[in-house]
mmCIF file of C-alpha atoms in Angstrom:
data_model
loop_
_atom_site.group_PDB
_atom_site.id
_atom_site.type_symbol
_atom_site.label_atom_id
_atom_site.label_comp_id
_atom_site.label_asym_id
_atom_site.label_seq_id
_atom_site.Cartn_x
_atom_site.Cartn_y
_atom_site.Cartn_z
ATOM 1 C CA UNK N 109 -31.359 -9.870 -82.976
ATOM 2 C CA UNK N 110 -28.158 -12.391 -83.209
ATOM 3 C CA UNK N 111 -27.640 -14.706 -80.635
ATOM 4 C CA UNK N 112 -24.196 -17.221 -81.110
ATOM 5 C CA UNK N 113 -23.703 -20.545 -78.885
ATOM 6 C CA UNK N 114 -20.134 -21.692 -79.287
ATOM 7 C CA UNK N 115 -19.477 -25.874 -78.829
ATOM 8 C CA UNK N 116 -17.945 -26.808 -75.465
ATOM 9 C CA UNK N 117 -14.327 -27.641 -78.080
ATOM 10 C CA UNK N 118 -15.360 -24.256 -79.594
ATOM 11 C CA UNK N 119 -14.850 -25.332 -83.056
ATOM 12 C CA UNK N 120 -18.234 -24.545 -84.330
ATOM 13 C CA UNK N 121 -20.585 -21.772 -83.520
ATOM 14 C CA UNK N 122 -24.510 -21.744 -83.921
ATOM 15 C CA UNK N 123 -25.917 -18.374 -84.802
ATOM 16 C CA UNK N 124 -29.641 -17.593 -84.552
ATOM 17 C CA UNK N 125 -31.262 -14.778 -85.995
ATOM 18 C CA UNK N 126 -34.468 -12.781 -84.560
ATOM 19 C CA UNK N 127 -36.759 -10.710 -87.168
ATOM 20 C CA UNK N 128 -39.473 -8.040 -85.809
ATOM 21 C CA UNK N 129 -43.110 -9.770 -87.328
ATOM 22 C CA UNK N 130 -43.235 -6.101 -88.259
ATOM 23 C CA UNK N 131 -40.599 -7.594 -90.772
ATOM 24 C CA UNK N 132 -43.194 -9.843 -92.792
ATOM 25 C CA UNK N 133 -40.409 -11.554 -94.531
ATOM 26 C CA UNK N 134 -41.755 -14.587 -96.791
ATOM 27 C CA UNK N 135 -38.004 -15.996 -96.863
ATOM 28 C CA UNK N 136 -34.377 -15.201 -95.772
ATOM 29 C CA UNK N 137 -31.351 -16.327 -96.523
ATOM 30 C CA UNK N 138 -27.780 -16.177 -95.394
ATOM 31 C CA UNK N 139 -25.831 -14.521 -98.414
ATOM 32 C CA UNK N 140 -21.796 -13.428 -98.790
ATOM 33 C CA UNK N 141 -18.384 -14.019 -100.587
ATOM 34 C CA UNK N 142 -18.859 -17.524 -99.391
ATOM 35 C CA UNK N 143 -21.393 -18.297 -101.490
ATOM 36 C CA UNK N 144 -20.914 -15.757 -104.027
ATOM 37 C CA UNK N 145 -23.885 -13.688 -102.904
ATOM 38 C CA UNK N 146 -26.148 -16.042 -103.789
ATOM 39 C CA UNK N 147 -29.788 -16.084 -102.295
ATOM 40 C CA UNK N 148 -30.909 -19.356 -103.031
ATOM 41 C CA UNK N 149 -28.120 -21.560 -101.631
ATOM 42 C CA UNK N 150 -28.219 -21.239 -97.854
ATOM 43 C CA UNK N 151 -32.198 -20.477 -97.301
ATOM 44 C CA UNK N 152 -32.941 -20.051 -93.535
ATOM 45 C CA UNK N 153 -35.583 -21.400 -91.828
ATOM 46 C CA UNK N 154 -38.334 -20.280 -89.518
ATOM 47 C CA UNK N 155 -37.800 -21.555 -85.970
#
């Protein structure tokens, strides 16, 4: 699941991410062209 909240200026957006415990992830991250698809740079964390 993907929830975003945009600021009141809307210049930034927070975006949470939901995982199913049927997941069982030890550790996500947030991975794309920004970062060159690397895992280790923008670990998430559990909320």
């Amino acid at each position: 699941m993907l929830n975003k909240n945009y600021s009141k200026k809307g210049d930034f957006c927070r975006v949470t991410f939901k995982l199913s415990p049927d997941v069982q992830a030890k550790k996500a991250s947030l991975c794309g062209e920004f970062n060159n698809w690397d895992q280790e740079q923008n670990p998430m964390k559990r909320l």
